[in-house]
C-alpha cells in the first residue's frame, strides 16, 4: 500500500519543475501546499477539475509545482482571474492562493469585493506578515512596532486582521489556521473547498528569513512554536478576556453562512433574459413580419 | 486499497454534494489506526531536504536527530509511533513514514 505522502509526491507534484522548490528552508509555504494537496486528495477531486490561481510573491510560486490546471497571474489579480475562470466554467473548483501583500495590499479591493459578491471560489491567504519575495517590506498585516526594510525604526501603522475583514466583507466561509496546526489546516481547506460561496482560509505562516530575523523571532522552529503558544481556538477565545487575548489570535471557523452566490444568480438572470428576448421575437413574428422589421 | 485510491483519483467526482465531509476526518493520520506493537520506517529524501530542522524539533518522541550539517537522521527507529507529524510539517515533501513489514513486501511498491 502506498502512503498518502507518496501518492501526493508521485501524482500531484510536477517533477519536471525544479525540485526542491525555491522556498527557503522551513518556509511555511511548503506546509500549506502539503495541506492543500491532502485536502483535495481526501475530497477525491480529480486533478482536472481543480484550477489553482496565484498572484506574485513567494506564495505565488505554488501553482508552478502542482499538477492541477494552474495560472500564475499578476500581482494582486489572482482573484480576478479566478472569477473569470469560474464564470466561464462553473463546474470547476477554483482555488486562489495569495500572500498577505498580494491579497490585502495591491489586491485588497478585489478581495473585499469578491467576498461581497460571494463568488463561489476558495481563497487561501498565506499571512507571513511581510512582503517575503521582495526583501521584507511591511505589509498590511505587519504588527505595530515591527521592524522591516521599510520600517527600520519600528512600524508606525497598525495591522488589520484578514479573516475578520473577510467576515465583515461578507464571505460565506472564513477560517483561520496556522502552519503548526497542519492537520487542522487540511480540514479547514477541505471545508472551504466544499463550501458553496466565497470561502477564505487565512493561514498564519512563518517568514523567518525576512520577518523573523529582523524582529528577533528566531528561525522556523521558534516561530512555529510561537504559533503553537499563541493560537487559541474560537471556542476558548470566547471565554477569555481582552487582556488575555493580547498577542494571541483565534483559529478555527470564524464564519459559515449560506447565501446566494452571485455568479449563479448572474447565470439565472442571463437565462431569463434570453427567454424573455425569445418571447419578444416570437410575438413580433406572430404579429407580422412587417411590424417586426420596423 | 491502492486500486481504490487510484480509481478515485481517476474518477472525476462531479458535483460538490458527492464529496465526503472533511468534518468527519478523513485525514490519513486518523485512517492509520495503529495496531499495538506496529513498527515504522522513516525515510528521508535527502535530495529535497533543506535541513530546516522542523522535523527534529516537532517529533513528539524526539527521535529525529540532526547531523552536523543539519540533516535529519534516526537512530532508534523502533521508537517511532507512526504519528506522521514530521511528514505533514516537512515543507519539502522529503519524509515518508511506512509501516514496517517483516517479509519486506513493501519493497515491491517503492518509488
Ligand atoms: C504590480 C506589481 N507591483 C509590485 C511588484 C513587486 N512585488 C513582487 S512580490 C511583492 C510582494 C509579495 O508579498 P506577499 O504577497 O506578502 O507574498 P510573500 O512573498 O510574502 O509570500 C511585490 C510588492 C510586482 N511584482 N508587481
Ligand atoms: S522569503 Fe519568506 S516567504 Fe519567501 S520563501 Fe523565504 S521564508 Fe518563505
Ligand atoms: S522538515 Fe523536511 S526539509 Fe526540514 S529537515 Fe526535516 S526532512 Fe529536511
Ligand atoms: S512519525 Fe511521529 S514519532 Fe515517527 S519520526 Fe515522525 S514525528 Fe517522530
XYZ file of C-alpha atoms and ligand atoms in Angstrom:
455
model
C 0.000 0.000 0.000
C 1.262 3.431 -0.864
C 1.468 6.047 1.826
C -0.590 9.170 1.259
C 2.612 11.175 1.332
C 3.919 9.046 -1.530
C 0.743 9.419 -3.564
C 0.956 13.162 -3.156
C 4.602 13.248 -4.126
C 4.163 10.945 -7.108
C 0.859 12.093 -8.540
C 0.350 15.705 -7.565
C 3.751 17.303 -7.972
C 5.280 18.373 -11.243
C 8.577 16.617 -11.184
C 9.774 18.305 -14.344
C 9.754 21.595 -12.421
C 12.775 22.184 -10.337
C 12.501 20.352 -7.036
C 13.420 21.029 -4.274
C 11.253 24.138 -4.618
C 12.549 27.711 -4.334
C 11.227 28.447 -0.867
C 13.696 28.968 1.959
C 14.389 26.060 4.317
C 11.496 25.759 6.771
C 9.217 28.216 4.956
C 5.539 27.693 5.786
C 4.511 27.890 2.122
C 5.552 24.259 1.648
C 3.411 23.158 4.584
C 0.381 24.993 3.178
C 0.988 23.341 -0.184
C 1.036 19.943 1.536
C -2.201 20.737 3.366
C -3.886 21.846 0.142
C -2.842 18.656 -1.640
C -4.012 16.431 1.199
C -7.326 18.285 1.354
C -8.024 17.887 -2.365
C -6.843 14.289 -2.267
C -9.158 13.495 0.630
C -12.059 15.175 -1.144
C -11.378 12.823 -4.061
C -11.427 15.670 -6.551
C -9.745 14.845 -9.827
C -6.771 16.977 -10.758
C -8.534 18.143 -13.918
C -11.459 19.743 -12.146
C -9.335 21.977 -9.963
C -7.914 25.310 -11.042
C -5.251 26.904 -8.905
C -4.596 30.594 -9.486
C -1.971 32.685 -7.774
C -0.554 36.180 -7.850
C 3.033 37.259 -7.365
C 5.114 36.631 -4.280
C 6.745 33.632 -2.677
C 3.286 32.149 -2.192
C 2.584 32.812 -5.864
C 5.114 30.162 -6.804
C 2.844 27.409 -5.542
C 0.949 26.628 -8.781
C 4.256 26.064 -10.545
C 4.763 22.891 -8.593
C 1.268 21.393 -8.513
C -0.223 19.326 -11.295
C -3.669 20.965 -11.346
C -4.844 23.388 -14.001
C -2.770 26.359 -12.924
C -2.372 30.052 -13.663
C 0.341 32.254 -12.254
C -1.113 35.720 -12.743
C -0.071 39.290 -11.968
C 0.434 40.778 -8.527
C -2.863 41.064 -6.635
C -5.032 39.840 -9.503
C -5.282 36.197 -8.630
C -8.924 36.603 -7.591
C -9.891 38.478 -10.747
C -8.510 35.745 -12.976
C -10.164 33.155 -10.751
C -13.504 34.964 -11.060
C -13.248 34.884 -14.837
C -12.436 31.195 -14.840
C -15.340 30.416 -12.533
C -17.755 32.439 -14.692
C -16.578 30.713 -17.844
C -16.824 27.216 -16.403
C -18.807 26.956 -13.163
C -18.124 23.208 -12.959
C -14.522 23.800 -11.925
C -13.301 24.064 -8.354
C -11.373 27.308 -8.430
C -8.806 27.946 -5.727
C -6.813 31.132 -5.429
C -3.674 31.218 -3.329
C -2.269 34.574 -2.304
C 0.203 36.176 0.044
C -0.829 38.794 2.572
C 0.560 41.624 0.444
C -0.907 40.117 -2.682
C -4.405 39.700 -1.228
C -4.786 42.711 1.026
C -2.451 45.426 -0.281
C -2.379 45.582 -4.073
C -5.271 43.135 -4.371
C -7.235 44.423 -1.383
C -10.087 45.860 -3.380
C -10.502 42.700 -5.419
C -10.511 40.734 -2.202
C -13.255 42.623 -0.375
C -15.430 42.791 -3.461
C -15.017 39.109 -4.247
C -16.227 38.483 -0.689
C -19.096 40.948 -1.027
C -20.186 39.432 -4.336
C -19.945 35.955 -2.866
C -18.330 34.272 -5.826
C -18.051 30.511 -5.494
C -14.266 30.268 -5.166
C -11.818 29.421 -2.414
C -9.174 31.902 -1.350
C -6.179 30.688 0.617
C -4.209 33.576 2.031
C -0.791 32.849 3.427
C -0.171 35.536 6.021
C 3.503 35.803 6.846
C 3.268 39.459 7.988
C 5.638 40.719 5.318
C 6.471 41.012 1.646
C 8.712 37.983 1.555
C 9.779 37.895 -2.054
C 10.857 41.496 -2.438
C 13.001 41.519 0.697
C 10.808 42.124 3.732
C 8.939 45.414 3.316
C 5.994 45.944 5.656
C 2.617 44.651 4.536
C -0.913 45.457 5.784
C -0.539 42.682 8.352
C 2.843 43.707 9.775
C 2.233 44.291 13.500
C 2.675 47.749 15.033
C 6.277 48.299 16.112
C 7.726 45.517 13.950
C 10.895 46.135 12.030
C 11.039 45.679 8.289
C 13.125 47.075 5.434
C 10.636 49.937 5.115
C 10.178 50.442 8.860
C 13.648 50.190 10.331
C 12.664 52.069 13.492
C 9.567 50.010 14.033
C 6.302 50.112 12.131
C 4.109 53.125 12.918
C 0.910 51.839 11.350
C -1.466 49.225 12.646
C -2.195 45.854 11.124
C -5.594 44.549 10.230
C -6.788 41.023 10.531
C -7.512 39.310 7.232
C -10.037 36.788 8.495
C -12.135 39.370 10.364
C -12.007 41.616 7.303
C -13.347 38.760 5.194
C -16.183 38.188 7.668
C -17.307 41.808 7.530
C -16.899 41.909 3.760
C -19.441 39.109 3.521
C -17.577 35.886 2.763
C -19.626 32.694 3.167
C -16.905 30.760 4.934
C -13.973 32.154 6.843
C -11.412 30.095 8.678
C -8.026 30.740 10.189
C -5.300 28.202 10.734
C -1.573 28.113 11.205
C 1.195 26.087 9.658
C 1.848 24.492 13.024
C -1.704 23.095 13.160
C -1.217 21.360 9.826
C -3.850 18.656 10.183
C -6.394 21.254 11.279
C -5.418 23.222 8.188
C -6.194 20.229 5.954
C -9.706 20.134 7.305
C -10.209 23.884 7.046
C -9.122 23.903 3.418
C -11.292 20.875 2.707
C -14.311 22.585 4.227
C -13.564 25.779 2.351
C -13.442 23.915 -0.974
C -16.696 22.055 -0.287
C -18.448 25.224 0.876
C -20.605 26.883 -1.758
C -19.806 30.579 -1.848
C -16.728 32.672 -1.284
C -14.556 30.904 1.253
C -11.432 32.297 2.811
C -8.753 30.449 4.734
C -6.163 32.658 6.344
C -3.040 30.730 7.197
C -0.663 32.239 9.721
C 2.736 31.290 8.368
C 6.373 31.981 9.038
C 8.751 34.069 7.014
C 11.647 33.673 9.387
C 14.075 34.879 6.732
C 12.581 38.334 6.169
C 10.290 38.925 9.147
C 11.540 36.615 11.893
C 15.181 37.537 11.603
C 14.559 41.310 11.707
C 12.271 41.050 14.699
C 14.309 38.534 16.669
C 11.546 35.973 16.471
C 14.040 33.190 15.827
C 14.072 30.704 12.996
C 11.372 28.497 11.557
C 11.359 26.267 14.639
C 10.874 29.119 17.109
C 8.199 30.797 15.005
C 6.381 27.507 14.700
C 6.495 27.189 18.483
C 5.088 30.699 18.901
C 2.137 29.811 16.635
C 1.509 26.843 18.879
C 1.573 29.024 22.001
C -0.416 31.970 20.639
C -3.190 30.245 18.747
C -6.470 29.967 20.643
C -9.457 28.091 19.293
C -12.589 30.133 18.630
C -14.462 28.376 21.431
C -11.793 29.047 24.021
C -11.326 32.641 22.937
C -14.941 33.441 23.805
C -14.233 32.686 27.447
C -11.067 34.767 27.556
C -10.751 38.454 28.423
C -9.309 41.022 26.021
C -6.132 41.277 28.122
C -5.635 37.539 27.942
C -6.177 37.624 24.197
C -3.474 40.237 23.676
C -0.754 38.934 21.323
C -2.912 35.892 20.704
C -5.136 35.076 17.752
C -8.071 32.785 17.165
C -8.018 29.736 14.945
C -10.955 27.767 13.651
C -14.074 28.695 11.741
C -14.991 32.365 12.096
C -17.970 32.395 9.763
C -20.049 29.801 7.956
C -23.204 31.175 6.407
C -25.361 30.334 3.415
C -26.399 32.982 0.952
C -26.979 33.255 -2.810
C -23.903 33.098 -4.994
C -23.665 35.998 -7.414
C -22.163 34.022 -10.295
C -25.100 31.606 -10.166
C -27.616 34.422 -9.881
C -25.957 36.000 -12.877
C -26.414 32.849 -14.942
C -30.016 32.545 -13.832
C -30.748 36.128 -14.899
C -28.916 35.536 -18.154
C -31.166 32.605 -18.950
C -34.277 34.530 -18.001
C -33.261 37.448 -20.209
C -32.694 35.028 -23.099
C -36.132 33.538 -22.611
C -37.724 36.998 -22.495
C -35.917 38.044 -25.645
C -37.172 34.883 -27.359
C -40.716 35.698 -26.335
C -40.498 39.213 -27.767
C -39.158 37.903 -31.073
C -41.864 35.234 -31.257
C -44.609 37.756 -30.503
C -43.323 40.075 -33.172
C -43.151 37.290 -35.733
C -46.714 36.372 -34.856
C -47.923 39.942 -35.308
C -46.496 40.083 -38.779
C -43.029 40.362 -40.236
C -43.743 43.909 -41.298
C -44.085 45.163 -37.805
C -41.138 43.054 -36.737
C -38.973 44.827 -39.276
C -39.993 48.302 -38.183
C -6.606 -0.199 -1.250
C -4.126 1.173 -3.779
C -6.524 0.246 -6.526
C -9.304 2.013 -4.714
C -7.256 5.185 -4.321
C -6.159 5.040 -7.943
C -9.740 4.619 -9.046
C -10.953 7.553 -7.025
C -8.109 9.664 -8.341
C -9.095 8.976 -11.919
C -12.820 9.304 -11.478
C -13.987 12.890 -11.699
C -16.312 13.100 -8.729
C -18.607 15.707 -10.256
C -20.717 17.860 -8.037
C -19.724 19.053 -4.638
C -22.510 17.174 -2.872
C -20.860 13.825 -3.518
C -17.650 14.839 -1.813
C -17.087 13.406 1.622
C -17.332 15.732 4.558
C -13.915 16.786 5.819
C -15.553 17.287 9.231
C -15.766 13.530 9.594
C -11.997 13.459 9.480
C -10.533 11.514 6.658
C -7.007 12.737 7.164
C -4.636 9.867 6.931
C -3.319 10.153 10.479
C -6.805 9.070 11.509
C -7.200 6.312 8.953
C -3.999 4.702 10.178
C -5.454 3.207 13.317
C -2.389 1.749 14.872
C -2.187 -1.832 15.990
C -0.221 -2.297 19.170
C 3.415 -3.051 18.585
C 3.428 -1.911 14.966
C 6.824 -0.686 13.882
C 7.510 2.036 11.363
C 10.232 3.001 8.973
C 11.004 6.649 8.449
C 12.915 7.576 5.331
C 14.304 10.958 4.384
C 14.663 12.002 0.784
C 17.903 13.921 1.063
C 17.762 15.342 -2.462
C 14.833 17.506 -1.424
C 15.548 18.008 2.287
C 16.817 21.501 3.098
C 17.901 20.689 6.641
C 15.476 23.166 8.184
C 15.253 21.256 11.457
C 11.455 21.345 11.719
C 11.013 17.584 11.779
C 13.561 17.121 14.544
C 12.024 19.821 16.706
C 8.410 18.730 16.185
C 8.696 14.938 16.567
C 6.735 14.127 19.744
C 9.125 11.285 20.588
C 12.214 13.382 19.883
C 13.834 10.561 17.926
C 14.863 12.626 14.905
C 18.413 13.919 15.316
C 20.389 16.309 13.161
C 23.871 15.638 11.830
C 26.467 18.461 11.859
C 25.085 19.703 8.511
C 21.588 19.848 9.973
C 20.264 16.892 8.016
C 17.880 14.649 9.901
C 18.512 11.010 10.770
C 17.036 8.497 13.163
C 18.991 6.061 15.288
C 16.259 4.435 17.300
C 13.738 3.715 14.538
C 11.700 1.305 16.669
C 10.514 4.147 18.893
C 8.673 5.871 16.056
C 4.942 5.927 16.828
C 3.884 6.436 13.225
C 2.091 9.689 14.044
C 3.348 11.312 10.814
C 3.622 14.682 12.476
C 7.003 15.039 10.794
C 5.504 14.209 7.387
C 2.825 16.891 7.444
C 5.258 19.514 8.728
C 8.035 18.914 6.243
C 7.802 21.859 3.826
C 9.817 19.946 1.246
C 7.885 16.677 0.994
C 11.037 14.841 1.984
C 9.773 12.404 4.628
C 7.967 9.098 4.218
C 6.755 7.053 7.168
C 5.729 3.492 6.407
C 4.574 0.570 8.413
C 7.335 -1.982 8.672
C 6.548 -5.450 7.338
C 8.690 -8.362 8.396
C 8.631 -10.052 4.972
C 9.919 -6.952 3.136
C 6.940 -6.997 0.822
C 6.919 -3.218 0.861
C 9.987 -3.083 -1.374
C 7.785 -4.009 -4.336
C 5.901 -0.738 -4.462
C 8.708 1.591 -3.576
C 9.243 4.677 -5.700
C 2.278 45.407 -9.984
C 3.433 44.951 -9.146
N 3.836 45.698 -8.102
C 4.858 45.283 -7.321
C 5.501 44.102 -7.578
C 6.641 43.682 -6.719
N 6.343 42.604 -5.806
C 6.598 41.329 -6.122
S 6.229 40.249 -4.918
C 5.687 41.511 -3.919
C 5.191 41.277 -2.520
C 4.617 39.926 -2.251
O 4.322 39.830 -0.924
P 3.224 38.846 -0.380
O 2.019 38.916 -1.238
O 3.044 39.098 1.086
O 3.807 37.397 -0.618
P 5.011 36.647 0.082
O 6.190 36.874 -0.806
O 5.184 37.203 1.446
O 4.572 35.225 0.085
C 5.818 42.733 -4.556
C 5.463 44.028 -3.932
C 5.050 43.341 -8.693
N 5.622 42.173 -8.987
N 4.042 43.771 -9.452
S 11.373 34.887 1.850
Fe 9.981 34.260 3.498
S 8.054 33.715 2.471
Fe 9.677 33.769 0.912
S 10.399 31.647 0.761
Fe 11.736 32.699 2.223
S 10.800 32.306 4.225
Fe 9.264 31.830 2.682
S 11.379 19.009 7.885
Fe 11.871 18.148 5.866
S 13.262 19.649 4.932
Fe 13.194 20.100 7.114
S 14.931 18.953 7.990
Fe 13.144 17.625 8.157
S 13.162 16.386 6.276
Fe 14.550 18.115 5.937
S 6.130 9.593 12.627
Fe 5.938 10.722 14.568
S 7.232 9.600 16.009
Fe 7.803 8.885 13.960
S 9.520 10.199 13.401
Fe 7.694 11.176 12.590
S 7.061 12.635 14.175
Fe 8.525 11.187 15.119
